[in-house]
Coordinates of C-alpha atoms in Angstrom, one line a residue:
M1 CA 149.7 149.3 10.6
A2 CA 146.9 151.4 9.5
S3 CA 147.4 153.1 6.1
G4 CA 148.9 156.3 5.9
G5 CA 151.4 156.0 8.5
S6 CA 155.0 154.5 8.9
V7 CA 157.3 153.7 11.8
G8 CA 160.9 155.2 11.9
E9 CA 163.8 153.6 13.6
H10 CA 163.9 154.1 17.4
P11 CA 167.2 154.5 19.3
D12 CA 166.3 151.9 21.9
G13 CA 166.1 149.1 19.3
P14 CA 165.6 148.2 15.6
S15 CA 162.3 148.7 14.0
G16 CA 160.1 145.7 13.5
P17 CA 156.9 144.1 14.5
S18 CA 155.8 145.1 18.0
A19 CA 156.0 142.4 20.5
P20 CA 152.8 140.7 21.6
G21 CA 150.7 143.1 23.8
G22 CA 152.2 146.2 22.3
P23 CA 150.4 149.5 22.6
C24 CA 149.9 149.8 18.7
P25 CA 150.9 148.0 15.6
G26 CA 154.5 148.7 14.7
V27 CA 155.5 150.2 17.9
P28 CA 158.1 148.1 19.9
A29 CA 156.8 147.1 23.4
C30 CA 159.7 148.8 25.2
C31 CA 159.1 152.1 23.8
P32 CA 155.8 152.9 25.5
S33 CA 157.5 151.9 28.8
V34 CA 160.2 154.4 28.4
F35 CA 157.7 157.0 27.7
A36 CA 155.5 156.0 30.4
R37 CA 158.4 156.3 33.0
A38 CA 159.1 159.7 31.7
W39 CA 155.7 160.7 32.1
A40 CA 155.2 159.2 35.7
K41 CA 158.4 161.0 36.7
A42 CA 157.2 164.3 35.2
V43 CA 153.7 164.2 37.2
S44 CA 155.1 162.5 40.5
G45 CA 154.6 165.2 43.3
T46 CA 152.2 167.4 41.4
S47 CA 149.2 165.8 43.3
Y48 CA 148.5 163.3 46.0
L49 CA 148.5 160.1 44.2
P50 CA 146.8 157.2 46.2
M51 CA 148.9 154.6 44.2
T52 CA 152.5 153.2 44.3
Q53 CA 155.0 154.3 41.5
A54 CA 154.7 151.0 39.9
Q55 CA 150.9 151.4 39.7
L56 CA 151.2 154.9 38.2
E57 CA 153.7 153.7 35.6
A58 CA 151.2 150.9 34.6
L59 CA 148.4 153.4 34.2
L60 CA 150.4 155.8 32.2
H61 CA 151.6 152.9 29.9
R62 CA 148.0 152.0 29.2
L63 CA 147.3 155.6 28.4
T64 CA 150.3 155.9 26.2
G65 CA 149.1 153.1 24.1
R66 CA 145.8 154.6 23.6
L67 CA 147.6 158.0 22.6
A68 CA 149.8 156.3 20.2
E69 CA 147.0 154.5 18.7
A70 CA 144.8 157.5 18.1
L71 CA 147.8 159.3 16.4
V72 CA 148.1 156.5 13.6
S73 CA 144.5 155.5 13.6
E74 CA 142.2 156.2 10.5
P75 CA 140.1 158.0 10.9
F76 CA 141.5 160.3 13.6
D77 CA 139.4 160.1 16.8
V78 CA 139.9 163.1 18.9
R79 CA 137.6 161.5 21.5
V80 CA 140.5 159.4 22.8
G81 CA 142.1 162.7 24.1
H82 CA 139.0 163.6 26.0
Q83 CA 139.1 160.3 27.7
V84 CA 142.8 160.3 28.5
G85 CA 142.4 163.6 30.3
A86 CA 139.3 162.2 32.2
E87 CA 141.2 159.2 33.2
L88 CA 144.1 161.4 34.5
V89 CA 141.5 163.4 36.7
A90 CA 140.1 160.2 37.9
A91 CA 143.5 158.9 38.9
H92 CA 143.9 162.1 40.9
I93 CA 146.5 163.7 38.6
A94 CA 144.4 166.6 39.0
S95 CA 146.4 169.8 39.3
A96 CA 147.2 172.7 36.9
E97 CA 151.0 171.6 37.2
G98 CA 150.1 168.0 36.5
L99 CA 148.2 169.0 33.4
G100 CA 151.1 171.3 32.2
R101 CA 153.7 168.6 32.6
T102 CA 151.5 166.0 31.0
I103 CA 151.1 168.3 27.8
E104 CA 154.9 169.1 27.8
V105 CA 156.0 165.5 28.0
I106 CA 153.5 164.4 25.3
Q107 CA 154.6 167.1 23.0
L108 CA 158.3 166.7 23.4
R109 CA 158.7 162.9 23.8
L110 CA 155.6 161.1 22.6
L111 CA 156.4 161.0 18.9
R112 CA 160.2 160.8 19.4
D113 CA 160.0 157.9 22.0
L114 CA 157.5 155.9 19.9
G115 CA 159.1 156.6 16.6
L116 CA 155.6 157.5 15.1
V117 CA 155.5 159.0 11.7
T118 CA 152.5 160.1 9.7
E119 CA 151.8 162.5 7.0
D120 CA 149.9 165.0 9.2
V121 CA 151.3 163.8 12.6
E122 CA 152.1 167.3 13.7
D123 CA 148.5 168.5 13.1
R124 CA 147.2 165.3 14.9
M125 CA 149.4 165.8 17.9
A126 CA 148.1 169.4 18.1
R127 CA 144.6 168.4 18.0
L128 CA 145.3 165.7 20.4
L129 CA 146.9 167.6 23.2
A130 CA 143.9 170.0 22.8
T131 CA 141.4 167.3 23.4
V132 CA 143.4 165.9 26.3
A133 CA 143.5 169.4 27.9
T134 CA 139.7 169.7 27.2
G135 CA 138.9 166.3 28.5
Y136 CA 141.1 167.0 31.6
A137 CA 139.4 170.3 32.2
R138 CA 135.8 169.0 31.8
A139 CA 136.7 166.1 34.0
L140 CA 138.1 168.4 36.5
R141 CA 135.2 170.6 36.5
D142 CA 132.7 167.7 36.7
R143 CA 134.8 166.3 39.6
T144 CA 134.7 169.7 41.4
L145 CA 130.9 170.0 40.8
D146 CA 130.6 166.4 42.2
E147 CA 132.7 167.1 45.1
Q148 CA 130.8 170.4 45.8
E149 CA 127.5 168.4 45.4
S150 CA 128.7 165.8 47.8
I151 CA 129.9 168.4 50.2
R152 CA 126.5 170.1 49.9
R153 CA 124.7 166.8 50.5
A154 CA 127.0 165.8 53.3
A155 CA 126.4 169.3 54.9
M156 CA 122.6 168.8 54.3
V157 CA 122.9 165.3 56.1
A158 CA 125.2 166.7 58.8
R159 CA 122.8 169.6 59.4
A160 CA 119.8 167.3 59.4
E161 CA 121.6 164.8 61.7
A162 CA 122.8 167.6 64.0
E163 CA 119.1 169.1 64.1
R164 CA 117.8 165.5 64.9
A165 CA 120.4 165.0 67.7
L166 CA 119.4 168.5 69.0
R167 CA 115.9 167.6 69.0
D168 CA 116.6 164.1 70.7
S169 CA 118.8 166.0 73.3
E170 CA 116.2 168.5 73.9
A171 CA 113.6 165.7 74.3
R172 CA 115.8 163.8 76.7
F173 CA 116.5 166.9 78.7
R174 CA 112.9 167.6 78.9
H175 CA 113.2 162.3 80.7
Q176 CA 115.0 164.3 82.6
A177 CA 113.4 167.6 83.6
T178 CA 109.9 166.2 84.1
H179 CA 110.5 162.6 85.0
D180 CA 112.2 160.9 87.8
P181 CA 115.3 159.0 86.5
L182 CA 115.0 156.1 89.1
T183 CA 111.3 155.1 88.8
D184 CA 110.5 156.8 85.3
L185 CA 107.4 158.3 87.2
P186 CA 106.6 161.9 86.6
N187 CA 108.7 164.1 88.9
R188 CA 107.8 167.3 91.1
T189 CA 108.1 169.6 88.2
L190 CA 105.6 167.7 85.9
F191 CA 103.2 167.0 88.9
T192 CA 103.2 170.7 90.0
E193 CA 102.3 171.7 86.3
R194 CA 99.5 169.3 86.0
L195 CA 98.2 170.4 89.4
A196 CA 98.2 173.9 88.4
A197 CA 96.6 173.2 85.2
A198 CA 93.9 171.2 87.1
I199 CA 93.2 174.3 89.4
D200 CA 93.8 177.3 87.1
S201 CA 92.8 176.2 83.6
P202 CA 89.8 178.3 82.3
G203 CA 86.4 176.5 82.7
R204 CA 87.5 174.3 85.6
G205 CA 86.2 176.6 88.2
A206 CA 83.4 174.2 89.1
D207 CA 85.6 171.2 89.4
R208 CA 86.9 169.5 92.5
V209 CA 90.4 168.1 92.9
G210 CA 92.1 165.5 95.2
V211 CA 95.7 164.8 96.3
C212 CA 97.0 161.7 98.0
F213 CA 100.3 162.3 99.5
L214 CA 102.1 158.9 100.2
D215 CA 105.1 158.2 102.1
L216 CA 106.6 154.7 102.9
D217 CA 106.7 153.7 106.6
R218 CA 110.1 153.0 108.1
F219 CA 111.8 153.0 104.7
K220 CA 114.9 154.0 106.5
V221 CA 115.1 150.5 107.9
V222 CA 115.4 149.1 104.4
N223 CA 118.3 151.4 103.6
D224 CA 120.1 151.0 106.8
S225 CA 119.8 147.2 106.9
L226 CA 120.1 146.1 103.3
G227 CA 121.7 149.1 101.7
H228 CA 120.6 151.9 99.3
Q229 CA 120.8 149.8 96.3
V230 CA 118.1 147.5 97.7
G231 CA 116.2 150.4 98.8
D232 CA 116.2 152.0 95.2
M233 CA 115.0 148.6 93.8
L234 CA 112.2 148.7 96.3
L235 CA 111.1 152.2 95.3
V236 CA 111.2 151.1 91.5
S237 CA 109.0 148.0 92.6
V238 CA 106.6 150.4 94.5
A239 CA 106.5 152.9 91.6
D240 CA 105.5 149.9 89.2
R241 CA 102.9 148.8 91.5
L242 CA 101.3 152.2 91.8
R243 CA 101.5 152.9 88.1
R244 CA 99.6 149.6 87.4
A245 CA 97.0 150.1 90.2
L246 CA 96.3 153.8 89.5
G247 CA 97.0 154.1 85.7
E248 CA 94.1 156.5 85.1
H249 CA 95.7 159.0 87.6
L250 CA 98.9 160.9 87.6
V251 CA 101.3 159.2 90.0
A252 CA 104.6 161.1 90.7
R253 CA 107.7 160.6 92.8
L254 CA 108.6 163.8 94.8
G255 CA 111.8 162.4 96.1
G256 CA 113.0 159.8 98.6
D257 CA 110.1 157.5 99.5
E258 CA 107.4 160.3 98.8
F259 CA 104.9 159.8 96.1
V260 CA 101.9 162.0 95.2
I261 CA 98.6 161.2 93.2
L262 CA 96.6 163.6 91.5
V263 CA 92.9 162.9 91.3
E264 CA 91.1 165.3 89.0
R265 CA 87.5 166.1 88.7
T266 CA 86.4 164.3 91.8
A267 CA 82.8 163.9 92.8
G268 CA 83.7 164.1 96.5
T269 CA 85.9 162.9 99.3
D270 CA 84.9 159.2 98.8
D271 CA 86.7 159.2 95.3
V272 CA 90.1 160.3 96.7
V273 CA 89.7 157.8 99.7
K274 CA 89.2 154.9 97.2
V275 CA 92.3 156.1 95.4
A276 CA 94.2 156.0 98.7
E277 CA 92.9 152.7 99.8
T278 CA 93.9 151.1 96.3
A279 CA 97.4 152.6 96.6
L280 CA 97.8 151.4 100.3
A281 CA 96.9 147.7 98.9
A282 CA 99.2 148.0 96.0
V283 CA 102.2 149.0 98.3
S284 CA 101.6 146.3 100.9
E285 CA 102.0 143.4 98.2
P286 CA 105.1 141.5 99.2
A287 CA 108.2 142.4 96.8
L288 CA 111.0 140.2 96.1
V289 CA 114.0 142.5 95.6
D290 CA 117.5 141.1 95.1
G291 CA 116.6 138.0 96.9
H292 CA 114.8 139.6 99.6
E293 CA 111.2 139.3 100.2
L294 CA 110.0 142.7 101.6
T295 CA 106.8 143.9 102.8
V296 CA 106.3 147.7 103.3
S297 CA 103.3 149.8 104.2
A298 CA 102.6 153.4 103.6
S299 CA 100.8 156.5 105.2
I300 CA 98.7 158.8 103.1
G301 CA 97.5 162.3 103.5
I302 CA 94.2 163.1 101.7
V303 CA 93.1 166.6 100.7
E304 CA 89.9 167.0 98.6
R305 CA 88.2 170.3 97.8
P306 CA 86.8 172.6 95.2
V307 CA 89.5 174.1 92.9
A308 CA 87.9 177.5 93.4
G309 CA 89.7 179.2 96.1
T310 CA 92.6 177.0 96.5
T311 CA 96.2 177.2 95.1
P312 CA 98.8 174.3 94.5
V313 CA 100.8 175.5 97.4
D314 CA 97.9 175.4 99.8
L315 CA 96.7 172.0 98.5
M316 CA 100.3 170.6 98.9
R317 CA 100.8 172.2 102.3
A318 CA 97.4 170.6 103.5
A319 CA 98.5 167.1 102.1
D320 CA 101.8 167.2 103.7
A321 CA 100.2 168.1 107.1
T322 CA 97.8 165.5 106.9
L323 CA 100.5 162.9 105.9
H324 CA 102.2 163.6 109.1
W325 CA 98.9 162.9 111.1
A326 CA 98.7 159.6 109.5
K327 CA 102.4 158.9 110.5
A328 CA 101.7 160.2 114.0
D329 CA 98.5 157.9 114.3
G330 CA 100.7 154.8 113.8
G331 CA 101.2 154.7 109.9
A332 CA 99.8 152.1 107.5
R333 CA 96.7 154.2 107.1
W334 CA 95.3 157.3 105.4
S335 CA 94.2 160.5 107.2
L336 CA 91.7 163.0 105.8
F337 CA 92.5 166.9 106.0
D338 CA 90.5 168.5 108.7
V339 CA 90.3 172.3 108.9
E340 CA 90.0 172.7 112.7
R341 CA 92.7 170.2 113.3
S342 CA 95.0 172.2 110.9
R343 CA 94.2 175.5 112.6
R344 CA 95.1 173.9 115.9
E345 CA 98.2 172.6 114.6
L346 CA 99.2 175.8 112.8
A347 CA 98.5 177.6 116.2
R348 CA 100.7 175.1 118.2
Y349 CA 103.3 175.6 115.5
A350 CA 103.4 179.4 115.9
L351 CA 103.6 179.0 119.6
S352 CA 106.5 176.6 119.6
A353 CA 108.2 178.9 117.0
A354 CA 107.9 182.0 119.3
I355 CA 109.5 180.3 122.4
P356 CA 113.1 181.3 121.7
A357 CA 112.2 185.0 121.1
A358 CA 110.0 185.0 124.1
L359 CA 112.9 183.9 126.3
D360 CA 115.1 186.7 125.0
R361 CA 112.3 189.2 125.7
G362 CA 111.7 188.0 129.2
E363 CA 108.1 186.8 128.7
F364 CA 108.5 183.9 130.9
H365 CA 108.2 184.1 134.7
L366 CA 107.7 181.7 137.7
D367 CA 105.0 181.1 140.2
Y368 CA 105.4 179.1 143.3
Q369 CA 103.1 176.5 144.9
P370 CA 103.9 175.6 148.5
L371 CA 104.8 171.9 149.6
T372 CA 103.3 172.0 153.1
S373 CA 104.0 169.5 155.9
L374 CA 101.0 167.4 157.0
R375 CA 102.2 167.2 160.4
D376 CA 102.5 170.9 161.5
G377 CA 101.5 172.9 158.4
R378 CA 104.8 174.3 157.8
V379 CA 105.9 175.3 154.2
L380 CA 108.8 172.9 153.5
G381 CA 109.5 173.8 149.8
V382 CA 107.9 175.4 146.9
E383 CA 107.6 173.9 143.2
A384 CA 108.5 176.3 140.6
L385 CA 105.9 176.5 137.8
V386 CA 106.6 178.5 134.6
R387 CA 104.3 180.9 133.1
W388 CA 104.2 182.8 129.7
R389 CA 103.1 186.4 129.4
H390 CA 102.2 186.1 125.8
P391 CA 101.8 189.4 124.1
E392 CA 98.8 188.5 122.1
L393 CA 97.3 185.4 124.0
G394 CA 97.7 186.6 127.5
K395 CA 98.9 184.6 130.5
L396 CA 99.8 180.8 129.2
Y397 CA 100.2 177.9 131.6
P398 CA 102.5 175.0 131.0
G399 CA 99.8 172.9 129.6
S400 CA 99.8 175.2 126.6
F401 CA 103.4 175.0 125.7
I402 CA 105.4 172.6 127.8
E403 CA 104.6 169.7 125.5
L404 CA 105.6 171.7 122.3
A405 CA 108.8 172.7 123.7
E406 CA 109.5 169.0 124.6
E407 CA 108.7 167.9 121.0
T408 CA 110.8 170.5 119.4
G409 CA 113.7 170.3 121.9
L410 CA 113.2 173.9 123.1
I411 CA 112.6 172.5 126.5
V412 CA 116.3 172.5 127.0
P413 CA 116.8 176.2 126.8
L414 CA 113.5 176.8 128.7
G415 CA 114.2 174.4 131.2
S416 CA 117.8 175.9 131.8
W417 CA 116.2 179.4 132.2
V418 CA 113.6 178.1 134.7
L419 CA 116.4 176.3 136.9
A420 CA 118.5 179.4 136.9
E421 CA 115.7 181.6 137.7
A422 CA 114.3 179.4 140.4
C423 CA 117.6 179.3 142.2
R424 CA 118.2 182.8 141.7
E425 CA 115.0 183.8 143.6
A426 CA 115.4 181.0 146.1
A427 CA 118.9 182.2 147.1
S428 CA 117.2 185.4 148.2
W429 CA 115.1 183.6 150.7
S430 CA 117.9 182.7 152.9
S431 CA 117.1 185.5 155.4
F432 CA 114.5 183.2 156.8
G433 CA 117.2 180.9 158.0
A434 CA 116.2 177.4 158.7
A435 CA 112.8 178.1 157.7
A436 CA 113.8 178.9 154.1
P437 CA 112.1 176.5 151.9
F438 CA 113.7 174.6 149.2
V439 CA 112.7 175.1 145.6
S440 CA 111.7 172.2 143.5
V441 CA 112.2 172.3 139.7
N442 CA 111.1 169.9 137.0
L443 CA 113.5 168.4 134.7
A444 CA 112.6 167.2 131.4
V445 CA 113.7 164.0 129.9
R446 CA 115.9 165.8 127.4
Q447 CA 117.6 167.6 130.3
V448 CA 118.4 164.7 132.2
H449 CA 119.9 163.0 129.2
R450 CA 122.1 165.9 128.6
P451 CA 125.9 165.1 129.2
G452 CA 126.4 168.6 130.8
L453 CA 123.6 168.4 133.3
V454 CA 125.9 168.1 136.5
R455 CA 128.0 171.0 135.3
E456 CA 124.9 173.1 134.5
V457 CA 123.5 172.5 138.0
R458 CA 126.9 173.1 139.8
D459 CA 127.5 176.4 137.8
V460 CA 123.9 177.6 138.7
L461 CA 124.4 177.0 142.4
E462 CA 127.8 178.7 142.6
R463 CA 126.5 181.5 140.6
T464 CA 123.5 182.2 142.7
G465 CA 124.7 181.1 145.9
L466 CA 121.8 178.7 146.6
P467 CA 122.9 175.8 149.1
P468 CA 122.5 172.4 147.2
E469 CA 120.1 171.1 149.9
R470 CA 117.8 173.7 149.1
L471 CA 117.3 172.7 145.5
Q472 CA 115.2 169.6 144.6
L473 CA 115.0 168.3 141.1
E474 CA 111.7 166.4 139.9
I475 CA 112.2 163.6 137.6
T476 CA 109.5 161.4 136.0
E477 CA 109.3 157.8 136.7
S478 CA 110.2 156.9 132.8
T479 CA 113.4 159.0 133.2
M480 CA 114.4 157.1 136.3
M481 CA 113.6 153.6 135.0
S482 CA 115.6 154.3 131.7
A483 CA 118.0 151.5 130.8
V484 CA 120.6 154.1 129.9
E485 CA 123.0 154.3 132.9
E486 CA 124.3 157.8 132.3
P487 CA 121.3 159.8 133.5
V488 CA 121.3 157.9 136.7
R489 CA 124.9 158.3 137.3
A490 CA 124.5 162.1 136.7
L491 CA 121.7 162.1 139.4
R492 CA 123.9 160.2 141.9
V493 CA 126.5 162.8 141.5
L494 CA 124.0 165.6 142.2
A495 CA 122.7 163.7 145.2
D496 CA 126.0 163.4 146.5
M497 CA 126.4 167.2 146.3
G498 CA 123.4 167.4 148.5
V499 CA 120.7 168.0 145.7
R500 CA 117.3 166.6 146.6
I501 CA 115.8 164.2 143.9
A502 CA 112.2 163.6 143.7
I503 CA 110.1 161.3 141.5
D504 CA 107.1 163.3 140.1
D505 CA 103.6 161.9 139.5
F506 CA 104.6 158.6 141.0
G507 CA 102.3 155.8 140.3
T508 CA 101.4 156.7 136.7
G509 CA 104.3 154.9 135.2
Y510 CA 105.9 151.5 135.7
C511 CA 108.3 152.2 138.5
N512 CA 108.6 149.7 141.2
L513 CA 109.6 150.4 144.8
A514 CA 112.2 147.7 144.9
Y515 CA 114.1 149.4 142.2
L516 CA 114.0 152.7 144.0
R517 CA 116.3 151.7 146.9
D518 CA 119.1 151.5 144.4
L519 CA 118.5 155.0 143.0
P520 CA 119.5 158.5 144.5
V521 CA 115.8 159.4 145.3
T522 CA 114.8 161.2 148.5
E523 CA 111.2 161.8 147.9
L524 CA 108.0 160.4 146.0
K525 CA 105.3 162.8 144.8
V526 CA 102.1 160.7 144.5
A527 CA 100.2 161.6 141.5
G528 CA 96.9 163.4 141.9
E529 CA 94.9 160.6 140.4
F530 CA 95.1 158.6 143.7
V531 CA 94.4 161.5 145.8
A532 CA 91.4 162.6 143.9
G533 CA 89.7 159.4 145.2
L534 CA 89.8 160.8 148.6
R535 CA 87.4 163.4 147.9
A536 CA 84.5 160.9 148.1
P537 CA 83.1 159.8 151.5
A538 CA 85.2 157.5 153.5
D539 CA 82.6 154.7 153.4
D540 CA 82.7 154.7 149.5
P541 CA 84.3 151.5 148.2
A542 CA 86.2 153.1 145.5
S543 CA 87.5 155.7 148.0
R544 CA 88.5 153.1 150.6
T545 CA 90.5 151.4 147.6
D546 CA 92.4 154.3 146.8
E547 CA 93.2 155.1 150.5
R548 CA 94.6 151.5 151.0
I549 CA 96.7 151.9 147.9
L550 CA 98.1 155.3 149.2
A551 CA 98.7 153.7 152.8
S552 CA 100.6 150.8 151.0
L553 CA 102.7 153.3 148.9
V554 CA 103.5 155.5 151.9
S555 CA 104.4 152.5 154.1
L556 CA 106.7 151.1 151.4
A557 CA 108.2 154.5 150.7
H558 CA 109.0 155.0 154.5
A559 CA 110.6 151.6 154.5
L560 CA 113.1 152.9 151.8
D561 CA 113.7 156.0 153.9
L562 CA 111.7 158.2 151.3
T563 CA 109.4 161.0 152.1
V564 CA 106.1 161.2 150.4
T565 CA 104.3 164.2 149.0
A566 CA 100.6 163.9 147.8
E567 CA 99.8 166.1 144.8
G568 CA 96.4 167.5 144.0
V569 CA 95.2 168.1 147.6
E570 CA 92.1 170.3 147.3
T571 CA 90.0 169.7 150.5
E572 CA 90.5 169.6 154.1
G573 CA 89.2 165.9 154.1
Q574 CA 91.7 164.8 151.5
A575 CA 94.4 166.3 153.9
D576 CA 93.0 164.6 157.0
R577 CA 93.0 161.1 155.4
L578 CA 96.4 161.7 154.0
R579 CA 97.7 162.7 157.4
A580 CA 96.0 159.6 158.9
I581 CA 97.9 157.3 156.7
G582 CA 101.3 159.1 157.4
C583 CA 101.9 160.9 154.2
D584 CA 104.7 163.5 154.9
A585 CA 103.6 166.6 152.8
A586 CA 101.0 167.7 150.4
Q587 CA 100.7 170.1 147.7
G588 CA 97.4 171.5 146.1
W589 CA 95.0 174.4 146.2
H590 CA 94.0 173.5 149.8
F591 CA 97.4 174.7 150.9
G592 CA 97.9 177.4 148.4
K593 CA 97.6 178.1 144.7
P594 CA 100.6 178.9 142.7
A595 CA 101.7 182.7 143.1
P596 CA 104.5 184.9 142.5
A597 CA 107.5 184.8 144.8
A598 CA 106.5 188.1 146.5
R599 CA 103.3 186.6 147.8
L600 CA 105.1 183.4 149.0
L601 CA 107.4 185.6 151.1
E602 CA 104.4 187.3 152.6
R603 CA 103.1 183.9 153.8
L604 CA 106.5 183.0 155.2
S605 CA 106.8 186.3 156.9
A606 CA 103.4 185.7 158.4
G607 CA 104.8 182.6 159.8

């Protein structure tokens, strides 16, 4: 043992040399263990200790040895107390209560349990406890500062990561706001921004700009036959090819199978046409998609003009209209915007859009053209022809609006009005008795294919009181030759009711007379193209050919028990030649122009 100290008798055993591994010379090995257990018991529960009880006792056993050694060592080294206090904090015995119990147990039991006796032991114990508390406080302060620094750094890292995540999120929100998620091409938003910049940016007023509006032809067939997944893969393939072929230009996907190409600072139309042809060639390359070799084509609408005086909306509207022209012309091609054609298209659209309101306002009316017997000149019937009293354009004839009505489906309500109005007026002619003519009404293809045709005709006849035999419905050849059985079945029902059925413009389609014997037809109206040839002198070879054709038609029709009316008869000579070949009736300006019902009644009254 170091000089100046001695060891007294310990109640747990006799004094003597310490066992090997004892905490200090002259201290029995069992004594530190007793004290360490008492110390562990005192601090247990004062803090969360991430160790078992055995581990805690082992730690405190080691620190007990260091404290005992410090008390008896010469010279007295107070740094041991600092180190013990720091180790307690490092072991998470880091609470005010834990420090207090440590000081208490050391003060009350350390000297007694270890039997330590020195000349100045009391003074040394006081100084040692002070250094333990100081070391403890410093360590706790340093740990607190370290934890605060760690928290600060963690907060800074977290803030930086959050800001980076926010920037990344905003950037992704911007893959998503300006790019198409399927093809990764710019989307409508980005294209619109670039187009607006190309037109509106300062200093670009003298520039020219072009747009190619591209749409795949019959893409719906791919989706319907192979599925939307294959369709999407095809769109990705098309997008990649357009991107590679037109890398210097902005290529965007607007949606579906529609793409658009922006051509900036063009030198003229030829620049944009070259871009369109490159795009068509790129699209038409065969593509292997999910094991299917697919070849598609596209249609492109081209608009090229100075940026001055135009707007993005005007440019895209023109490109869209031009794309539809390319589609209507058969597809797999480009069409160039034409101002005059656009004006005509807009006028046609405005006219078709006005039809429903015109029906409501009563702007339509009927004129009637007589169908005259070639044998005795009697008026057999009249054809109802619709007219439009347009408030701005004046009187319009069917050629101006019937085709529009058929394209838009408005022919159905318009045709229903014509049928009802013609039957209403014809019912008032019954005062002429047997001489009252029948009224002939044209039915459009859409009307004939409607499931409710029979019911509609029956209701109109009942409502107006017109006898069925005084109504004739004119059908086109293509309608009669349709492979769909339902329209023919409906016409048979109407024929059984007594309604007359006629084929209009016969000879211009593909109808054959042999097929007619199985159809509910009562009359053929021969197209005016054949009758026009009879205006030439009878010795003209072409005129004689037309006459022989007409004669054959009349003969075959009569063999099928059908009457024949020739359309477009304008001269007495035509009437005479038709009469000579046995034609039953005629219609045309020679026998009377279309006129209101009142004028027709005057003619009938004059007899």
